[in-house]
mmCIF file with all atom_site columns, C-alpha atoms and ligand atoms in Angstrom:
data_model
loop_
_atom_site.group_PDB
_atom_site.id
_atom_site.type_symbol
_atom_site.label_atom_id
_atom_site.label_alt_id
_atom_site.label_comp_id
_atom_site.label_asym_id
_atom_site.label_entity_id
_atom_site.label_seq_id
_atom_site.pdbx_PDB_ins_code
_atom_site.Cartn_x
_atom_site.Cartn_y
_atom_site.Cartn_z
_atom_site.occupancy
_atom_site.B_iso_or_equiv
_atom_site.pdbx_formal_charge
_atom_site.auth_seq_id
_atom_site.auth_comp_id
_atom_site.auth_asym_id
_atom_site.auth_atom_id
_atom_site.pdbx_PDB_model_num
ATOM   1   C CA  . MET A 1 1   ? 17.298  23.405 31.165  1.00 46.00 ? 4   MET A CA  1
ATOM   2   C CA  . SER A 1 2   ? 15.766  22.298 28.427  1.00 46.00 ? 5   SER A CA  1
ATOM   3   C CA  . GLU A 1 3   ? 12.451  21.304 27.934  1.00 49.00 ? 6   GLU A CA  1
ATOM   4   C CA  . ASP A 1 4   ? 12.269  17.551 26.376  1.00 50.00 ? 7   ASP A CA  1
ATOM   5   C CA  . ARG A 1 5   ? 9.015   18.940 23.582  1.00 55.00 ? 8   ARG A CA  1
ATOM   6   C CA  . THR A 1 6   ? 8.350   15.949 20.500  1.00 59.00 ? 9   THR A CA  1
ATOM   7   C CA  . PHE A 1 7   ? 6.846   18.144 17.754  1.00 63.00 ? 10  PHE A CA  1
ATOM   8   C CA  . ALA A 1 8   ? 4.875   15.483 15.456  1.00 75.00 ? 11  ALA A CA  1
ATOM   9   C CA  . ALA A 1 9   ? 6.278   15.793 11.573  1.00 87.00 ? 12  ALA A CA  1
ATOM   10  C CA  . PRO A 1 10  ? 3.092   15.050 9.510   1.00 94.00 ? 13  PRO A CA  1
ATOM   11  C CA  . THR A 1 11  ? 2.984   12.031 7.300   1.00 96.00 ? 14  THR A CA  1
ATOM   12  C CA  . VAL A 1 12  ? 1.776   10.568 4.886   1.00 98.00 ? 15  VAL A CA  1
ATOM   13  C CA  . VAL A 1 13  ? -1.380  7.714  5.337   1.00 98.00 ? 16  VAL A CA  1
ATOM   14  C CA  . ARG A 1 14  ? -2.955  5.668  3.208   1.00 98.00 ? 17  ARG A CA  1
ATOM   15  C CA  . LEU A 1 15  ? -7.250  6.350  3.469   1.00 98.00 ? 18  LEU A CA  1
ATOM   16  C CA  . PRO A 1 16  ? -8.704  3.709  2.623   1.00 97.00 ? 19  PRO A CA  1
ATOM   17  C CA  . ARG A 1 17  ? -11.363 5.698  0.778   1.00 97.00 ? 20  ARG A CA  1
ATOM   18  C CA  . TYR A 1 18  ? -12.320 9.509  0.148   1.00 98.00 ? 21  TYR A CA  1
ATOM   19  C CA  . THR A 1 19  ? -15.595 10.800 0.558   1.00 98.00 ? 22  THR A CA  1
ATOM   20  C CA  . LYS A 1 20  ? -17.034 14.179 -0.473  1.00 97.00 ? 23  LYS A CA  1
ATOM   21  C CA  . ALA A 1 21  ? -17.054 14.776 3.447   1.00 98.00 ? 24  ALA A CA  1
ATOM   22  C CA  . ASP A 1 22  ? -13.249 14.056 2.822   1.00 98.00 ? 25  ASP A CA  1
ATOM   23  C CA  . GLN A 1 23  ? -12.732 16.784 1.129   1.00 98.00 ? 26  GLN A CA  1
ATOM   24  C CA  . GLU A 1 24  ? -15.165 19.396 2.779   1.00 98.00 ? 27  GLU A CA  1
ATOM   25  C CA  . GLU A 1 25  ? -13.020 18.854 5.809   1.00 98.00 ? 28  GLU A CA  1
ATOM   26  C CA  . ILE A 1 26  ? -9.700  19.974 3.856   1.00 98.00 ? 29  ILE A CA  1
ATOM   27  C CA  . LEU A 1 27  ? -11.065 22.626 1.348   1.00 98.00 ? 30  LEU A CA  1
ATOM   28  C CA  . GLY A 1 28  ? -14.513 23.507 3.430   1.00 97.00 ? 31  GLY A CA  1
ATOM   29  C CA  . THR A 1 29  ? -18.295 23.364 1.380   1.00 97.00 ? 32  THR A CA  1
ATOM   30  C CA  . GLY A 1 30  ? -17.171 25.972 -1.370  1.00 95.00 ? 33  GLY A CA  1
ATOM   31  C CA  . ASP A 1 31  ? -18.482 25.675 -4.901  1.00 94.00 ? 34  ASP A CA  1
ATOM   32  C CA  . ASP A 1 32  ? -15.821 24.869 -7.127  1.00 96.00 ? 35  ASP A CA  1
ATOM   33  C CA  . PRO A 1 33  ? -13.228 24.291 -4.464  1.00 96.00 ? 36  PRO A CA  1
ATOM   34  C CA  . PHE A 1 34  ? -10.510 23.221 -8.681  1.00 97.00 ? 37  PHE A CA  1
ATOM   35  C CA  . GLY A 1 35  ? -11.397 26.115 -9.586  1.00 96.00 ? 38  GLY A CA  1
ATOM   36  C CA  . VAL A 1 36  ? -12.374 24.015 -12.727 1.00 96.00 ? 39  VAL A CA  1
ATOM   37  C CA  . ASP A 1 37  ? -16.061 23.940 -13.112 1.00 96.00 ? 40  ASP A CA  1
ATOM   38  C CA  . SER A 1 38  ? -15.872 26.517 -16.196 1.00 95.00 ? 41  SER A CA  1
ATOM   39  C CA  . ALA A 1 39  ? -13.987 23.541 -17.742 1.00 95.00 ? 42  ALA A CA  1
ATOM   40  C CA  . GLY A 1 40  ? -17.288 21.913 -17.678 1.00 96.00 ? 43  GLY A CA  1
ATOM   41  C CA  . LEU A 1 41  ? -15.634 18.179 -17.654 1.00 97.00 ? 44  LEU A CA  1
ATOM   42  C CA  . THR A 1 42  ? -17.021 14.824 -15.536 1.00 97.00 ? 45  THR A CA  1
ATOM   43  C CA  . TRP A 1 43  ? -13.919 13.495 -13.187 1.00 97.00 ? 46  TRP A CA  1
ATOM   44  C CA  . LEU A 1 44  ? -13.565 10.042 -12.562 1.00 98.00 ? 47  LEU A CA  1
ATOM   45  C CA  . PRO A 1 45  ? -13.174 9.044  -8.795  1.00 97.00 ? 48  PRO A CA  1
ATOM   46  C CA  . LYS A 1 46  ? -9.870  8.272  -7.406  1.00 98.00 ? 49  LYS A CA  1
ATOM   47  C CA  . ASP A 1 47  ? -8.611  4.129  -6.929  1.00 98.00 ? 50  ASP A CA  1
ATOM   48  C CA  . GLU A 1 48  ? -6.068  5.208  -3.886  1.00 98.00 ? 51  GLU A CA  1
ATOM   49  C CA  . HIS A 1 49  ? -5.683  8.028  -1.142  1.00 98.00 ? 52  HIS A CA  1
ATOM   50  C CA  . PHE A 1 50  ? -3.362  9.400  0.772   1.00 98.00 ? 53  PHE A CA  1
ATOM   51  C CA  . GLY A 1 51  ? -3.700  11.695 3.268   1.00 98.00 ? 54  GLY A CA  1
ATOM   52  C CA  . VAL A 1 52  ? -2.771  13.786 5.598   1.00 98.00 ? 55  VAL A CA  1
ATOM   53  C CA  . ARG A 1 53  ? -3.894  14.109 9.665   1.00 97.00 ? 56  ARG A CA  1
ATOM   54  C CA  . HIS A 1 54  ? -3.300  17.548 11.732  1.00 94.00 ? 57  HIS A CA  1
ATOM   55  C CA  . GLY A 1 55  ? -5.007  17.286 15.211  1.00 89.00 ? 58  GLY A CA  1
ATOM   56  C CA  . GLY A 1 56  ? -7.572  15.079 13.791  1.00 90.00 ? 59  GLY A CA  1
ATOM   57  C CA  . ARG A 1 57  ? -9.060  15.974 10.890  1.00 96.00 ? 60  ARG A CA  1
ATOM   58  C CA  . LEU A 1 58  ? -8.037  15.865 7.208   1.00 98.00 ? 61  LEU A CA  1
ATOM   59  C CA  . VAL A 1 59  ? -5.733  18.245 6.067   1.00 98.00 ? 62  VAL A CA  1
ATOM   60  C CA  . ALA A 1 60  ? -4.553  17.722 2.543   1.00 98.00 ? 63  ALA A CA  1
ATOM   61  C CA  . HIS A 1 61  ? -4.975  14.633 0.067   1.00 98.00 ? 64  HIS A CA  1
ATOM   62  C CA  . THR A 1 62  ? -3.813  13.662 -2.995  1.00 98.00 ? 65  THR A CA  1
ATOM   63  C CA  . GLY A 1 63  ? -6.047  10.337 -4.837  1.00 98.00 ? 66  GLY A CA  1
ATOM   64  C CA  . LEU A 1 64  ? -4.108  7.740  -7.768  1.00 98.00 ? 67  LEU A CA  1
ATOM   65  C CA  . LEU A 1 65  ? -5.548  5.434  -10.795 1.00 98.00 ? 68  LEU A CA  1
ATOM   66  C CA  . ARG A 1 66  ? -4.154  3.594  -13.284 1.00 98.00 ? 69  ARG A CA  1
ATOM   67  C CA  . LEU A 1 67  ? -5.481  4.915  -16.756 1.00 98.00 ? 70  LEU A CA  1
ATOM   68  C CA  . PRO A 1 68  ? -5.457  3.697  -20.309 1.00 98.00 ? 71  PRO A CA  1
ATOM   69  C CA  . ILE A 1 69  ? -4.152  6.102  -22.346 1.00 98.00 ? 72  ILE A CA  1
ATOM   70  C CA  . ALA A 1 70  ? -2.897  5.840  -25.941 1.00 98.00 ? 73  ALA A CA  1
ATOM   71  C CA  . ILE A 1 71  ? 0.655   8.577  -26.515 1.00 98.00 ? 74  ILE A CA  1
ATOM   72  C CA  . GLY A 1 72  ? 2.163   8.572  -30.661 1.00 95.00 ? 75  GLY A CA  1
ATOM   73  C CA  . GLY A 1 73  ? 0.050   5.911  -30.931 1.00 92.00 ? 76  GLY A CA  1
ATOM   74  C CA  . ALA A 1 74  ? 1.120   3.427  -28.942 1.00 97.00 ? 77  ALA A CA  1
ATOM   75  C CA  . GLU A 1 75  ? -1.520  2.039  -26.379 1.00 98.00 ? 78  GLU A CA  1
ATOM   76  C CA  . THR A 1 76  ? -0.036  1.909  -22.471 1.00 98.00 ? 79  THR A CA  1
ATOM   77  C CA  . GLU A 1 77  ? -0.995  3.182  -19.522 1.00 98.00 ? 80  GLU A CA  1
ATOM   78  C CA  . VAL A 1 78  ? -0.356  6.469  -16.860 1.00 98.00 ? 81  VAL A CA  1
ATOM   79  C CA  . VAL A 1 79  ? -0.969  6.753  -13.630 1.00 98.00 ? 82  VAL A CA  1
ATOM   80  C CA  . GLY A 1 80  ? -3.262  9.498  -12.834 1.00 98.00 ? 83  GLY A CA  1
ATOM   81  C CA  . VAL A 1 81  ? -3.057  11.712 -10.437 1.00 98.00 ? 84  VAL A CA  1
ATOM   82  C CA  . GLY A 1 82  ? -5.701  14.028 -8.901  1.00 98.00 ? 85  GLY A CA  1
ATOM   83  C CA  . GLY A 1 83  ? -7.583  15.419 -6.013  1.00 98.00 ? 86  GLY A CA  1
ATOM   84  C CA  . VAL A 1 84  ? -4.373  17.046 -4.847  1.00 98.00 ? 87  VAL A CA  1
ATOM   85  C CA  . ALA A 1 85  ? -5.684  19.457 -2.020  1.00 98.00 ? 88  ALA A CA  1
ATOM   86  C CA  . VAL A 1 86  ? -4.667  21.004 0.848   1.00 98.00 ? 89  VAL A CA  1
ATOM   87  C CA  . ALA A 1 87  ? -6.176  23.175 3.460   1.00 98.00 ? 90  ALA A CA  1
ATOM   88  C CA  . PRO A 1 88  ? -6.429  26.978 3.271   1.00 97.00 ? 91  PRO A CA  1
ATOM   89  C CA  . SER A 1 89  ? -5.185  27.293 6.881   1.00 96.00 ? 92  SER A CA  1
ATOM   90  C CA  . VAL A 1 90  ? -1.995  25.301 6.343   1.00 97.00 ? 93  VAL A CA  1
ATOM   91  C CA  . GLN A 1 91  ? -1.217  25.733 2.350   1.00 98.00 ? 94  GLN A CA  1
ATOM   92  C CA  . GLY A 1 92  ? 2.670   27.309 1.651   1.00 98.00 ? 95  GLY A CA  1
ATOM   93  C CA  . GLN A 1 93  ? 3.700   24.569 4.637   1.00 97.00 ? 96  GLN A CA  1
ATOM   94  C CA  . GLY A 1 94  ? 4.447   22.190 1.877   1.00 98.00 ? 97  GLY A CA  1
ATOM   95  C CA  . LEU A 1 95  ? 2.041   19.914 2.650   1.00 98.00 ? 98  LEU A CA  1
ATOM   96  C CA  . ALA A 1 96  ? 1.544   19.272 -1.665  1.00 98.00 ? 99  ALA A CA  1
ATOM   97  C CA  . ARG A 1 97  ? 4.746   18.455 -2.064  1.00 98.00 ? 100 ARG A CA  1
ATOM   98  C CA  . LEU A 1 98  ? 5.031   15.936 0.912   1.00 98.00 ? 101 LEU A CA  1
ATOM   99  C CA  . VAL A 1 99  ? 1.638   14.166 0.007   1.00 98.00 ? 102 VAL A CA  1
ATOM   100 C CA  . VAL A 1 100 ? 2.585   13.845 -3.964  1.00 98.00 ? 103 VAL A CA  1
ATOM   101 C CA  . THR A 1 101 ? 5.858   12.890 -2.929  1.00 98.00 ? 104 THR A CA  1
ATOM   102 C CA  . ALA A 1 102 ? 4.621   9.770  -0.795  1.00 98.00 ? 105 ALA A CA  1
ATOM   103 C CA  . ALA A 1 103 ? 1.997   9.098  -3.395  1.00 98.00 ? 106 ALA A CA  1
ATOM   104 C CA  . LEU A 1 104 ? 4.188   8.523  -6.233  1.00 98.00 ? 107 LEU A CA  1
ATOM   105 C CA  . GLU A 1 105 ? 5.926   6.771  -4.207  1.00 98.00 ? 108 GLU A CA  1
ATOM   106 C CA  . HIS A 1 106 ? 3.225   4.212  -4.275  1.00 98.00 ? 109 HIS A CA  1
ATOM   107 C CA  . ALA A 1 107 ? 2.702   5.167  -8.082  1.00 98.00 ? 110 ALA A CA  1
ATOM   108 C CA  . ARG A 1 108 ? 6.201   4.141  -8.954  1.00 98.00 ? 111 ARG A CA  1
ATOM   109 C CA  . THR A 1 109 ? 5.082   0.262  -7.801  1.00 98.00 ? 112 THR A CA  1
ATOM   110 C CA  . MET A 1 110 ? 1.820   0.017  -9.849  1.00 98.00 ? 113 MET A CA  1
ATOM   111 C CA  . GLY A 1 111 ? 3.794   -0.473 -13.183 1.00 98.00 ? 114 GLY A CA  1
ATOM   112 C CA  . PRO A 1 112 ? 2.912   2.811  -15.660 1.00 98.00 ? 115 PRO A CA  1
ATOM   113 C CA  . ARG A 1 113 ? 6.450   4.323  -16.705 1.00 98.00 ? 116 ARG A CA  1
ATOM   114 C CA  . HIS A 1 114 ? 4.876   7.453  -16.228 1.00 98.00 ? 117 HIS A CA  1
ATOM   115 C CA  . ALA A 1 115 ? 2.261   9.474  -14.066 1.00 98.00 ? 118 ALA A CA  1
ATOM   116 C CA  . LEU A 1 116 ? -0.260  12.212 -15.596 1.00 98.00 ? 119 LEU A CA  1
ATOM   117 C CA  . LEU A 1 117 ? -2.247  15.140 -14.170 1.00 98.00 ? 120 LEU A CA  1
ATOM   118 C CA  . PHE A 1 118 ? -4.363  18.011 -14.988 1.00 98.00 ? 121 PHE A CA  1
ATOM   119 C CA  . CYS A 1 119 ? -4.322  21.370 -14.147 1.00 98.00 ? 122 CYS A CA  1
ATOM   120 C CA  . ARG A 1 120 ? -4.970  25.146 -14.215 1.00 97.00 ? 123 ARG A CA  1
ATOM   121 C CA  . PRO A 1 121 ? -2.521  27.235 -15.957 1.00 97.00 ? 124 PRO A CA  1
ATOM   122 C CA  . PRO A 1 122 ? -1.269  29.137 -12.478 1.00 98.00 ? 125 PRO A CA  1
ATOM   123 C CA  . LEU A 1 123 ? -0.345  25.718 -10.756 1.00 98.00 ? 126 LEU A CA  1
ATOM   124 C CA  . VAL A 1 124 ? 2.297   24.645 -13.400 1.00 98.00 ? 127 VAL A CA  1
ATOM   125 C CA  . PRO A 1 125 ? 5.080   26.634 -11.946 1.00 98.00 ? 128 PRO A CA  1
ATOM   126 C CA  . LEU A 1 126 ? 3.777   24.616 -8.329  1.00 98.00 ? 129 LEU A CA  1
ATOM   127 C CA  . TYR A 1 127 ? 3.916   21.080 -10.260 1.00 98.00 ? 130 TYR A CA  1
ATOM   128 C CA  . ARG A 1 128 ? 7.386   21.673 -11.757 1.00 98.00 ? 131 ARG A CA  1
ATOM   129 C CA  . ARG A 1 129 ? 9.038   22.974 -8.616  1.00 98.00 ? 132 ARG A CA  1
ATOM   130 C CA  . LEU A 1 130 ? 7.943   19.320 -7.417  1.00 98.00 ? 133 LEU A CA  1
ATOM   131 C CA  . GLY A 1 131 ? 9.334   17.942 -10.922 1.00 98.00 ? 134 GLY A CA  1
ATOM   132 C CA  . TRP A 1 132 ? 6.425   17.669 -13.365 1.00 98.00 ? 135 TRP A CA  1
ATOM   133 C CA  . HIS A 1 133 ? 7.057   19.341 -16.532 1.00 98.00 ? 136 HIS A CA  1
ATOM   134 C CA  . PRO A 1 134 ? 3.789   20.299 -18.831 1.00 98.00 ? 137 PRO A CA  1
ATOM   135 C CA  . LEU A 1 135 ? 2.507   18.344 -22.391 1.00 98.00 ? 138 LEU A CA  1
ATOM   136 C CA  . ASP A 1 136 ? 2.855   21.086 -25.648 1.00 96.00 ? 139 ASP A CA  1
ATOM   137 C CA  . THR A 1 137 ? 0.380   18.711 -27.787 1.00 95.00 ? 140 THR A CA  1
ATOM   138 C CA  . ASP A 1 138 ? -3.328  19.008 -27.349 1.00 95.00 ? 141 ASP A CA  1
ATOM   139 C CA  . VAL A 1 139 ? -4.487  15.650 -24.792 1.00 98.00 ? 142 VAL A CA  1
ATOM   140 C CA  . LEU A 1 140 ? -8.430  13.931 -26.091 1.00 98.00 ? 143 LEU A CA  1
ATOM   141 C CA  . VAL A 1 141 ? -10.327 12.709 -23.238 1.00 98.00 ? 144 VAL A CA  1
ATOM   142 C CA  . GLU A 1 142 ? -13.874 11.262 -23.316 1.00 98.00 ? 145 GLU A CA  1
ATOM   143 C CA  . GLN A 1 143 ? -16.606 12.969 -21.562 1.00 98.00 ? 146 GLN A CA  1
ATOM   144 C CA  . PRO A 1 144 ? -19.782 11.002 -21.370 1.00 97.00 ? 147 PRO A CA  1
ATOM   145 C CA  . GLU A 1 145 ? -22.096 9.126  -24.726 1.00 95.00 ? 148 GLU A CA  1
ATOM   146 C CA  . GLY A 1 146 ? -18.860 9.318  -25.906 1.00 90.00 ? 149 GLY A CA  1
ATOM   147 C CA  . ARG A 1 147 ? -17.847 12.255 -26.445 1.00 96.00 ? 150 ARG A CA  1
ATOM   148 C CA  . LEU A 1 148 ? -14.902 13.312 -27.063 1.00 97.00 ? 151 LEU A CA  1
ATOM   149 C CA  . VAL A 1 149 ? -12.650 16.732 -26.036 1.00 98.00 ? 152 VAL A CA  1
ATOM   150 C CA  . THR A 1 150 ? -9.987  18.750 -25.745 1.00 98.00 ? 153 THR A CA  1
ATOM   151 C CA  . MET A 1 151 ? -8.909  18.822 -22.490 1.00 98.00 ? 154 MET A CA  1
ATOM   152 C CA  . PRO A 1 152 ? -8.963  22.815 -21.914 1.00 98.00 ? 155 PRO A CA  1
ATOM   153 C CA  . LEU A 1 153 ? -6.453  21.994 -18.126 1.00 98.00 ? 156 LEU A CA  1
ATOM   154 C CA  . ARG A 1 154 ? -2.546  21.969 -18.850 1.00 98.00 ? 157 ARG A CA  1
ATOM   155 C CA  . THR A 1 155 ? -1.625  18.947 -18.846 1.00 98.00 ? 158 THR A CA  1
ATOM   156 C CA  . MET A 1 156 ? 1.939   17.289 -16.733 1.00 98.00 ? 159 MET A CA  1
ATOM   157 C CA  . VAL A 1 157 ? 3.456   14.581 -16.905 1.00 98.00 ? 160 VAL A CA  1
ATOM   158 C CA  . THR A 1 158 ? 6.497   12.880 -14.431 1.00 98.00 ? 161 THR A CA  1
ATOM   159 C CA  . PRO A 1 159 ? 7.802   10.282 -14.508 1.00 98.00 ? 162 PRO A CA  1
ATOM   160 C CA  . LEU A 1 160 ? 8.023   6.790  -12.955 1.00 98.00 ? 163 LEU A CA  1
ATOM   161 C CA  . ARG A 1 161 ? 10.822  5.234  -13.384 1.00 98.00 ? 164 ARG A CA  1
ATOM   162 C CA  . ASP A 1 162 ? 14.896  6.397  -14.237 1.00 96.00 ? 165 ASP A CA  1
ATOM   163 C CA  . ASP A 1 163 ? 14.679  5.497  -17.792 1.00 96.00 ? 166 ASP A CA  1
ATOM   164 C CA  . ALA A 1 164 ? 11.293  6.690  -18.865 1.00 97.00 ? 167 ALA A CA  1
ATOM   165 C CA  . ARG A 1 165 ? 10.962  9.251  -21.288 1.00 97.00 ? 168 ARG A CA  1
ATOM   166 C CA  . TRP A 1 166 ? 7.814   10.613 -22.748 1.00 97.00 ? 169 TRP A CA  1
ATOM   167 C CA  . PRO A 1 167 ? 6.665   9.616  -25.976 1.00 96.00 ? 170 PRO A CA  1
ATOM   168 C CA  . SER A 1 168 ? 6.125   12.474 -28.719 1.00 95.00 ? 171 SER A CA  1
ATOM   169 C CA  . GLY A 1 169 ? 2.981   12.872 -30.854 1.00 96.00 ? 172 GLY A CA  1
ATOM   170 C CA  . PRO A 1 170 ? -0.593  13.525 -30.255 1.00 96.00 ? 173 PRO A CA  1
ATOM   171 C CA  . VAL A 1 171 ? -2.483  11.999 -26.760 1.00 98.00 ? 174 VAL A CA  1
ATOM   172 C CA  . ARG A 1 172 ? -5.533  10.030 -26.083 1.00 98.00 ? 175 ARG A CA  1
ATOM   173 C CA  . LEU A 1 173 ? -7.110  8.992  -23.056 1.00 98.00 ? 176 LEU A CA  1
ATOM   174 C CA  . PHE A 1 174 ? -9.182  6.504  -23.637 1.00 98.00 ? 177 PHE A CA  1
ATOM   175 C CA  . SER A 1 175 ? -11.263 7.273  -20.001 1.00 98.00 ? 178 SER A CA  1
ATOM   176 C CA  . LEU A 1 176 ? -12.913 10.319 -18.377 1.00 98.00 ? 179 LEU A CA  1
ATOM   177 C CA  . PRO A 1 177 ? -9.681  12.611 -16.900 1.00 98.00 ? 180 PRO A CA  1
ATOM   178 C CA  . MET A 1 178 ? -8.858  12.199 -13.347 1.00 97.00 ? 181 MET A CA  1
HETATM 179 C C1  . LIG B 2 .   ? -2.523  23.805 -4.939  1.00 64.29 ? 26  LIG B C1  1
HETATM 180 C C2  . LIG B 2 .   ? -2.281  23.343 -2.935  1.00 64.29 ? 26  LIG B C2  1
HETATM 181 C C3  . LIG B 2 .   ? -2.662  21.654 -3.754  1.00 64.29 ? 26  LIG B C3  1
HETATM 182 C C4  . LIG B 2 .   ? -0.961  23.557 -2.451  1.00 64.29 ? 26  LIG B C4  1
HETATM 183 O O1  . LIG B 2 .   ? -0.948  23.375 -1.351  1.00 64.29 ? 26  LIG B O1  1
HETATM 184 P P1  . LIG B 2 .   ? 0.542   23.454 -0.941  1.00 64.29 ? 26  LIG B P1  1
HETATM 185 O O2  . LIG B 2 .   ? 0.428   23.089 0.491   1.00 64.29 ? 26  LIG B O2  1
HETATM 186 O O3  . LIG B 2 .   ? 0.047   25.528 -0.621  1.00 64.29 ? 26  LIG B O3  1
HETATM 187 O O4  . LIG B 2 .   ? 2.017   23.566 -1.241  1.00 64.29 ? 26  LIG B O4  1
HETATM 188 P P2  . LIG B 2 .   ? 3.111   23.488 -1.298  1.00 64.29 ? 26  LIG B P2  1
HETATM 189 O O5  . LIG B 2 .   ? 3.304   24.178 0.166   1.00 64.29 ? 26  LIG B O5  1
HETATM 190 O O6  . LIG B 2 .   ? 3.538   21.662 -0.707  1.00 64.29 ? 26  LIG B O6  1
HETATM 191 O O7  . LIG B 2 .   ? 4.261   24.408 -2.199  1.00 64.29 ? 26  LIG B O7  1
HETATM 192 C C5  . LIG B 2 .   ? 4.605   22.594 -3.205  1.00 64.29 ? 26  LIG B C5  1
HETATM 193 C C6  . LIG B 2 .   ? 5.986   23.062 -3.998  1.00 64.29 ? 26  LIG B C6  1
HETATM 194 O O8  . LIG B 2 .   ? 5.166   25.079 -5.020  1.00 64.29 ? 26  LIG B O8  1
HETATM 195 C C7  . LIG B 2 .   ? 6.027   26.219 -4.457  1.00 64.29 ? 26  LIG B C7  1
HETATM 196 N N1  . LIG B 2 .   ? 4.932   26.256 -5.206  1.00 64.29 ? 26  LIG B N1  1
HETATM 197 C C8  . LIG B 2 .   ? 3.691   27.011 -4.553  1.00 64.29 ? 26  LIG B C8  1
HETATM 198 N N2  . LIG B 2 .   ? 3.069   28.405 -5.527  1.00 64.29 ? 26  LIG B N2  1
HETATM 199 C C9  . LIG B 2 .   ? 4.366   28.213 -6.187  1.00 64.29 ? 26  LIG B C9  1
HETATM 200 C C10 . LIG B 2 .   ? 4.315   29.146 -7.261  1.00 64.29 ? 26  LIG B C10 1
HETATM 201 N N3  . LIG B 2 .   ? 2.797   30.613 -7.751  1.00 64.29 ? 26  LIG B N3  1
HETATM 202 N N4  . LIG B 2 .   ? 4.934   29.423 -8.188  1.00 64.29 ? 26  LIG B N4  1
HETATM 203 C C11 . LIG B 2 .   ? 6.288   28.278 -7.769  1.00 64.29 ? 26  LIG B C11 1
HETATM 204 N N5  . LIG B 2 .   ? 6.633   27.767 -7.238  1.00 64.29 ? 26  LIG B N5  1
HETATM 205 C C12 . LIG B 2 .   ? 5.185   27.276 -5.882  1.00 64.29 ? 26  LIG B C12 1
HETATM 206 C C13 . LIG B 2 .   ? 6.522   26.032 -3.350  1.00 64.29 ? 26  LIG B C13 1
HETATM 207 O O9  . LIG B 2 .   ? 7.121   26.784 -2.848  1.00 64.29 ? 26  LIG B O9  1
HETATM 208 C C14 . LIG B 2 .   ? 6.746   24.093 -3.040  1.00 64.29 ? 26  LIG B C14 1
HETATM 209 O O10 . LIG B 2 .   ? 8.331   23.880 -3.388  1.00 64.29 ? 26  LIG B O10 1
HETATM 210 P P3  . LIG B 2 .   ? 8.948   23.482 -2.462  1.00 64.29 ? 26  LIG B P3  1
HETATM 211 O O11 . LIG B 2 .   ? 8.676   22.831 -1.781  1.00 64.29 ? 26  LIG B O11 1
HETATM 212 O O12 . LIG B 2 .   ? 10.678  23.265 -3.493  1.00 64.29 ? 26  LIG B O12 1
HETATM 213 O O13 . LIG B 2 .   ? 9.470   25.044 -1.713  1.00 64.29 ? 26  LIG B O13 1
HETATM 214 C C15 . LIG B 2 .   ? -3.275  23.917 -2.995  1.00 64.29 ? 26  LIG B C15 1
HETATM 215 O O14 . LIG B 2 .   ? -3.095  25.290 -2.655  1.00 64.29 ? 26  LIG B O14 1
HETATM 216 C C16 . LIG B 2 .   ? -4.757  23.498 -2.762  1.00 64.29 ? 26  LIG B C16 1
HETATM 217 O O15 . LIG B 2 .   ? -5.497  22.740 -1.944  1.00 64.29 ? 26  LIG B O15 1
HETATM 218 N N6  . LIG B 2 .   ? -5.383  24.156 -3.389  1.00 64.29 ? 26  LIG B N6  1
HETATM 219 C C17 . LIG B 2 .   ? -6.875  24.392 -3.990  1.00 64.29 ? 26  LIG B C17 1
HETATM 220 C C18 . LIG B 2 .   ? -7.315  23.132 -4.491  1.00 64.29 ? 26  LIG B C18 1
HETATM 221 C C19 . LIG B 2 .   ? -6.693  22.462 -5.962  1.00 64.29 ? 26  LIG B C19 1
HETATM 222 O O16 . LIG B 2 .   ? -6.168  23.830 -6.271  1.00 64.29 ? 26  LIG B O16 1
HETATM 223 N N7  . LIG B 2 .   ? -5.942  21.570 -6.114  1.00 64.29 ? 26  LIG B N7  1
HETATM 224 C C20 . LIG B 2 .   ? -4.755  21.094 -7.257  1.00 64.29 ? 26  LIG B C20 1
HETATM 225 C C21 . LIG B 2 .   ? -5.432  20.552 -7.798  1.00 64.29 ? 26  LIG B C21 1
HETATM 226 S S1  . LIG B 2 .   ? -4.617  20.118 -9.942  1.00 64.29 ? 26  LIG B S1  1
#
C-alpha cells in the first residue's frame, strides 16, 4: 500500500523587501558572507528581491536593479544581479539555480537586453553553468566621492533576449556596483 505523501518543491517568491536581518537569516552573521570585503568596495542595495522559504525560514535570495552603463561608448542599461545567497545547510541542491532563474525571468520584463553580475573568480564556473559569460574587458564602476575604479572581481553577463549580443568595447557603470 502506498502512502500519500506530498513533498513541497521549493518555490521562488517575490519579497516585498530584503533587510540585513533577512540576509543574516540566510547566510548567518559572519563578517564577510560574500567573501568580497577585501575588494574594499561600496555596493548598491537591490530594488527587487526574490527568495525561497523553507520551513518558514528564508534560505535563498537574488536581487535585481536597473543600472545605467556605457558599453563600447554607447549608453544603455543592464539589469544588475546581486546578493545571490543560499543558506549553507541547503547549498549544492540547486537553490541558486532556482532563484537566479526566476529572477532572470522577471529581468526579461524590465527592458534591458542583458543582465550583469560581479563575482569572485571561484564562482565563474558556477555562473557559466547557469548560462552566464565572463567579460574579458576591464569594467569601471563608481565609488563614493565620484571615484572611478576598475572592478577587481569578475564581471559576467547573460542575454535577456534571444537576439541580444554583448557589444564589444570598454564597459563603464554610471553607478556604484550592485
Ligand atoms: C554561491 C551560492 C549562491 C551557490 O548556491 P547553491 O545553491 O549551492 O548553487 P546550486 O546548487 O544552485 O548550483 C548551481 C549550479 O552550479 C553548479 N556548480 C556549483 N559549484 C560549481 C563549481 N565549482 N563549478 C562548476 N559548477 C558548479 C551546480 O552543479 C549547479 O549546476 P546544475 O544545476 O546544472 O547541477 C552559495 O554557495 C552561497 O550562497 N555562497 C555564499 C554567498 C556568495 O558567495 N554568493 C555569490 C555572490 S556572487
